[in-house]
Short mmCIF file of N, CA and C in Angstrom, two decimals:
data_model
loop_
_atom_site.label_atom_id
_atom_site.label_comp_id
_atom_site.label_asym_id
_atom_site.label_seq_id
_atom_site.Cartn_x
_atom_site.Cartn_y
_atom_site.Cartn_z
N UNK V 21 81.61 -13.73 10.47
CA UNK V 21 80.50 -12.81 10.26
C UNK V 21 79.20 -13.55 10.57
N UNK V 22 78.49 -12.86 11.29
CA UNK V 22 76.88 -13.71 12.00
C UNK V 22 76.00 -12.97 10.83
N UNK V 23 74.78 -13.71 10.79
CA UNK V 23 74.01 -14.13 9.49
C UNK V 23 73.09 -12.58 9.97
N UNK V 24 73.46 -11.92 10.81
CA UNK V 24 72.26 -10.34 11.19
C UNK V 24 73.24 -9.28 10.42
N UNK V 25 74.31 -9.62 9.69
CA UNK V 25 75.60 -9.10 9.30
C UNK V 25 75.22 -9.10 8.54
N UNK V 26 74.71 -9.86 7.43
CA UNK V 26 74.93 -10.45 6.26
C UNK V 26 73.90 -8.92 5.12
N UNK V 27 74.79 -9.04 3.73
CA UNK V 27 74.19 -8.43 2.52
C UNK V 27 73.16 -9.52 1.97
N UNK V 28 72.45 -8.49 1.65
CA UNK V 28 70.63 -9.49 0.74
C UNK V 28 71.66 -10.09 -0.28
N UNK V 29 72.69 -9.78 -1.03
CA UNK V 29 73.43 -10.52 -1.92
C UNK V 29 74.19 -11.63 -1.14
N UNK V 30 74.44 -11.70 -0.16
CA UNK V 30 75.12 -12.81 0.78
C UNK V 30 74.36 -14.01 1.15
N UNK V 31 73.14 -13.35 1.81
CA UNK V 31 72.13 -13.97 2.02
C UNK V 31 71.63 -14.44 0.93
N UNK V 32 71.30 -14.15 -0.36
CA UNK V 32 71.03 -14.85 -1.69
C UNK V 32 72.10 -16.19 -2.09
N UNK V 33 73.00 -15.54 -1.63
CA UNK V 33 74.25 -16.85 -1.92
C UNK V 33 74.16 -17.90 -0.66
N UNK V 34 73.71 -17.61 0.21
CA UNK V 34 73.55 -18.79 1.10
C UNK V 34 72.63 -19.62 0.79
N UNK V 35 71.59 -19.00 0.15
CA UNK V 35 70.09 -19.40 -0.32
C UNK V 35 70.81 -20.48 -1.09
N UNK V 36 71.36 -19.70 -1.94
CA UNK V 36 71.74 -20.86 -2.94
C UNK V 36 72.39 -22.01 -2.49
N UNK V 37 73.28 -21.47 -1.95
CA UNK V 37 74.37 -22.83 -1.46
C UNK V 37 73.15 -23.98 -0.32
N UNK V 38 72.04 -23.31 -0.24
CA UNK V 38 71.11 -24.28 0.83
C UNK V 38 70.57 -25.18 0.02
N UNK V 39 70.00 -24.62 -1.19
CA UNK V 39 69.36 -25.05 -2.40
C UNK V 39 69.81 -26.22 -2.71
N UNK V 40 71.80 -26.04 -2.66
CA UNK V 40 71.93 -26.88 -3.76
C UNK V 40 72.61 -28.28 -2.81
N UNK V 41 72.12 -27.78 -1.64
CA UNK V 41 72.66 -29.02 -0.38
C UNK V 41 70.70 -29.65 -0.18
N UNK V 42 70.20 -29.22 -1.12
CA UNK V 42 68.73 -30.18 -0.69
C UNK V 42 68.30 -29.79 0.45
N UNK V 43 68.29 -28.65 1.12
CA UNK V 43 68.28 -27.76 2.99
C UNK V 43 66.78 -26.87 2.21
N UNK V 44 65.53 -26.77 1.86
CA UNK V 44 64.83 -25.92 1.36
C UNK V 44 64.43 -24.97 2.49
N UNK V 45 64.46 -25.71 3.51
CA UNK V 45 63.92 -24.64 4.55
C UNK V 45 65.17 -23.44 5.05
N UNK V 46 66.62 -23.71 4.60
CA UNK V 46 67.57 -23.19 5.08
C UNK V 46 67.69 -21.79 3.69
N UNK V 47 67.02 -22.71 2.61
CA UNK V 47 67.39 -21.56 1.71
C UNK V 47 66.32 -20.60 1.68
N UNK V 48 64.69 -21.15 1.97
CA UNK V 48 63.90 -20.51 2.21
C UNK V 48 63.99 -19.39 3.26
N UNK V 49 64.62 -19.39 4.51
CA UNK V 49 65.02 -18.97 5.22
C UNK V 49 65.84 -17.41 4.87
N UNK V 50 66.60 -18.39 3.98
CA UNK V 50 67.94 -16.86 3.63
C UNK V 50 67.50 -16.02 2.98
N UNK V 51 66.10 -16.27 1.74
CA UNK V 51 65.94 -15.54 1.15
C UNK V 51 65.07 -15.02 2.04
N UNK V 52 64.28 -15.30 2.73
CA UNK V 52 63.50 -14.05 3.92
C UNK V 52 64.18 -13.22 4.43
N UNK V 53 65.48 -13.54 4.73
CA UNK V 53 66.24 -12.91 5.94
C UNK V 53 66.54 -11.06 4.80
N UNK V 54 67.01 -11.99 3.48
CA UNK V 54 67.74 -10.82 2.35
C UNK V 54 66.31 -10.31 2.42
N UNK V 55 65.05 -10.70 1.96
CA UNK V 55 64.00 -10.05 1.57
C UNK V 55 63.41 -8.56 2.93
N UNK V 56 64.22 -9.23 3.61
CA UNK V 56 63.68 -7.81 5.23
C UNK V 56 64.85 -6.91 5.03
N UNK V 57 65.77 -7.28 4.67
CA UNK V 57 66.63 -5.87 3.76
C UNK V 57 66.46 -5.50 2.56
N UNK V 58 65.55 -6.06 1.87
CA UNK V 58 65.09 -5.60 0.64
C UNK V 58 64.20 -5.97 -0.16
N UNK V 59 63.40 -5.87 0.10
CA UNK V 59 61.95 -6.24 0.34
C UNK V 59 61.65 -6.81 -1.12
N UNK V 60 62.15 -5.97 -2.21
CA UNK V 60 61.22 -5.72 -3.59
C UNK V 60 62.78 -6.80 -4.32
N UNK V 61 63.80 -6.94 -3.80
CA UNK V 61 64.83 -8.05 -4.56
C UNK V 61 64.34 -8.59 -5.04
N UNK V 62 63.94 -8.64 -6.99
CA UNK V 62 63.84 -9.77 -7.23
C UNK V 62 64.50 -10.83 -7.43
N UNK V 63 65.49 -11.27 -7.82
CA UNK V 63 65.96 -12.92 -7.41
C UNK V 63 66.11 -13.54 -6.00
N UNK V 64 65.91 -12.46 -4.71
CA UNK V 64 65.12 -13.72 -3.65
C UNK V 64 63.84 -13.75 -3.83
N UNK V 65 63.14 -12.95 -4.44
CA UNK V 65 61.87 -13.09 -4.62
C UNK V 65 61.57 -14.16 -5.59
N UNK V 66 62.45 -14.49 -6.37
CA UNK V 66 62.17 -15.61 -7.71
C UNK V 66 63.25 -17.28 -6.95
N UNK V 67 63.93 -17.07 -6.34
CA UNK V 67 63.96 -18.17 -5.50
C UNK V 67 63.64 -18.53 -4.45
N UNK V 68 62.87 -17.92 -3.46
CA UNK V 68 62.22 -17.54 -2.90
C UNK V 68 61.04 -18.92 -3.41
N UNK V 69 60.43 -18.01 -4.82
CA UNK V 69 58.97 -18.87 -5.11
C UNK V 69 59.59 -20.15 -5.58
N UNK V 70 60.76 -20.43 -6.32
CA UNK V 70 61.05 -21.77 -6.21
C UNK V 70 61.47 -22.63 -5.47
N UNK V 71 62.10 -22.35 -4.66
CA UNK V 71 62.38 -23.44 -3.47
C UNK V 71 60.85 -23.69 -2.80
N UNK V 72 60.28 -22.62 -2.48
CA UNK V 72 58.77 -22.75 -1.92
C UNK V 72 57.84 -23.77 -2.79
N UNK V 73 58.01 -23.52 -4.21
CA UNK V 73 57.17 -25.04 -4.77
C UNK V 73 57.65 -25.98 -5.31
N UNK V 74 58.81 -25.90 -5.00
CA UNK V 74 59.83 -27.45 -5.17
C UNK V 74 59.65 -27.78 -3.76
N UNK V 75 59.28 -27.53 -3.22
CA UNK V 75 58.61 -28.40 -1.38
C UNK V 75 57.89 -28.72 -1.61
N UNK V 76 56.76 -28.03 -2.57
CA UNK V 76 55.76 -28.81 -2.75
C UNK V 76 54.50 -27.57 -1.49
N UNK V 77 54.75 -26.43 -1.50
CA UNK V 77 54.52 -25.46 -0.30
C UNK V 77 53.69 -24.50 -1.32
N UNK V 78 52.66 -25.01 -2.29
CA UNK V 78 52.61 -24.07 -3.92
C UNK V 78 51.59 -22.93 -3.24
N UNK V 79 50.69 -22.84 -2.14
CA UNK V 79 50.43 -21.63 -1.17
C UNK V 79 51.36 -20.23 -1.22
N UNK V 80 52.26 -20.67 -0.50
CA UNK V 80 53.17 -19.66 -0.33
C UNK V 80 54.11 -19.35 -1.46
N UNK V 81 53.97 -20.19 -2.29
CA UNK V 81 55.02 -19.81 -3.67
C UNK V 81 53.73 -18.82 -4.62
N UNK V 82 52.93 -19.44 -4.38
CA UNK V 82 51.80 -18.28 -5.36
C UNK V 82 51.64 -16.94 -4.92
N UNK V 83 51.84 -16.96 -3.43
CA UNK V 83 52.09 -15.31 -2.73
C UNK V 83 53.63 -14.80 -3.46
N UNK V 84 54.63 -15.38 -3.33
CA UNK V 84 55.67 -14.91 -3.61
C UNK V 84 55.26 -14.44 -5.76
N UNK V 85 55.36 -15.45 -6.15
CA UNK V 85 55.02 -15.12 -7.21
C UNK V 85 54.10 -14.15 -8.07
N UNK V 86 52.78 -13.76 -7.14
CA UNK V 86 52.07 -12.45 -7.11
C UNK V 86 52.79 -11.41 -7.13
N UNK V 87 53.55 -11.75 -6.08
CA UNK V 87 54.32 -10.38 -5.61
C UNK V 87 55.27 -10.07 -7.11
N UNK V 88 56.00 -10.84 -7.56
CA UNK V 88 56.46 -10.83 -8.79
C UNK V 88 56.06 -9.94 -9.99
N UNK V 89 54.72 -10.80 -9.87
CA UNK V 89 53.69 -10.30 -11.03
C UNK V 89 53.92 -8.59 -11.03
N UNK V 90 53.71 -8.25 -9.59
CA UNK V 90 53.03 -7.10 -9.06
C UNK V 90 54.27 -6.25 -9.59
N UNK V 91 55.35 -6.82 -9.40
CA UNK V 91 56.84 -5.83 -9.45
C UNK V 91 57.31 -5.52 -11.37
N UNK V 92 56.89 -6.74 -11.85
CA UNK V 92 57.39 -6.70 -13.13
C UNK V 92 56.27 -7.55 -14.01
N UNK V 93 54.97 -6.54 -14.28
CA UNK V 93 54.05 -7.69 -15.22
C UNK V 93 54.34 -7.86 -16.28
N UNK V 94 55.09 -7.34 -16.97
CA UNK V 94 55.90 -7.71 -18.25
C UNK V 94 56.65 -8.85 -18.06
N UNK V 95 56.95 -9.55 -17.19
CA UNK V 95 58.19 -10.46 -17.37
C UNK V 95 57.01 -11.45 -17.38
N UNK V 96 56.80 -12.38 -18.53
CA UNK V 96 56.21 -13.55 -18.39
C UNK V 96 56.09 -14.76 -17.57
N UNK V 97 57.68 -14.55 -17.50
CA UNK V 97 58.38 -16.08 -16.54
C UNK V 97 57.07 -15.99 -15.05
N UNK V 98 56.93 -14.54 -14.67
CA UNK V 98 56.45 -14.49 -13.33
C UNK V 98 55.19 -15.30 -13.65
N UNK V 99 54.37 -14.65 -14.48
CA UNK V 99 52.89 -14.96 -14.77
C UNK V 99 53.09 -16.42 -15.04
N UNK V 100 53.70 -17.21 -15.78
CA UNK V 100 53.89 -18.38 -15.91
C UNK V 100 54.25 -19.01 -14.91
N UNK V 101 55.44 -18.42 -13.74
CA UNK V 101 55.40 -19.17 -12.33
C UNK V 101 54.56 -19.14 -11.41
N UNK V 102 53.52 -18.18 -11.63
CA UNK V 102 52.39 -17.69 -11.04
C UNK V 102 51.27 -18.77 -11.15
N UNK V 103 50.88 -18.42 -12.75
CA UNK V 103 49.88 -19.87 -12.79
C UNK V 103 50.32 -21.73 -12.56
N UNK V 104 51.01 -21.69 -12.69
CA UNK V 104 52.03 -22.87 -12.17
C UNK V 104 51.80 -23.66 -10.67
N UNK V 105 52.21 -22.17 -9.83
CA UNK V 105 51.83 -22.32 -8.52
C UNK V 105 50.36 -22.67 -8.27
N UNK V 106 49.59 -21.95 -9.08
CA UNK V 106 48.25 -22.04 -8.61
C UNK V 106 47.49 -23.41 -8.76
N UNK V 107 48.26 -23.73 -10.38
CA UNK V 107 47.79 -25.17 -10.88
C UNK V 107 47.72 -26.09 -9.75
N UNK V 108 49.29 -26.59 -9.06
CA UNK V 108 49.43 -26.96 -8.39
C UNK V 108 48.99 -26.86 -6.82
N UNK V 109 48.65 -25.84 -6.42
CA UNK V 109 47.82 -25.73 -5.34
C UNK V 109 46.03 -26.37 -5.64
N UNK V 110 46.10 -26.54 -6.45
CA UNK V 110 44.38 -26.84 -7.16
C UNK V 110 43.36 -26.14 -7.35
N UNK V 111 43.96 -24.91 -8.13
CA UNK V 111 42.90 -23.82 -8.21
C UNK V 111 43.31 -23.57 -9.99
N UNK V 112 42.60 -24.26 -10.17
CA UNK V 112 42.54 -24.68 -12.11
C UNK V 112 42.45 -23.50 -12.65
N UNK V 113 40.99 -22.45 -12.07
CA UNK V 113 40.29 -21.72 -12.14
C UNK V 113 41.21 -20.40 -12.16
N UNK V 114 42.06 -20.28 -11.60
CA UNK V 114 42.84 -19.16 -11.29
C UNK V 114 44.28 -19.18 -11.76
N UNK V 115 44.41 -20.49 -12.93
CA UNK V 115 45.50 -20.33 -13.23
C UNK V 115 45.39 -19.98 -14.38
#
């Protein structure tokens, strides 16, 4: 089966299995690929923002993590991975 085949749940499991081979750009990858079949998924959207700032990439993990916010502002974890990201990007101010 070629990876244009693949379920956003497949593609989440590759994510993972990239994750856990130290590959961030491979898992980053998968979860984009699941996220263009399903845009609003949150757990590629929540690994997604972690592999993105376990690179050390805390830019693009604070977009992902917005997006979070945006989907579920009740869930703390987001707002807390949210300001997190931001800390680390160096925007004190906005975390």
């Amino acid at each position: 089966m070629n990876s244009t085949s693949l379920k956003p749940a497949e593609l989440l499991q590759a994510a993972w299995h990239a994750h856990s081979r130290n590959d961030p750009q491979a898992a980053a990858d998968a979860c984009r690929r699941a996220l263009d079949l399903d845009p609003e998924n949150i757990e590629s959207l929540g690994l997604l923002g972690f592999v993105l700032h376990a690179a050390g990439r805390f830019a693009e993990a604070e977009g992902v993590f917005a997006t979070l916010v945006e989907l579920q502002p009740a869930e703390a974890s987001n707002w807390m991975n949210l300001g997190t990201a931001r800390r680390c990007a160096g925007r004190l101010d906005d975390a």
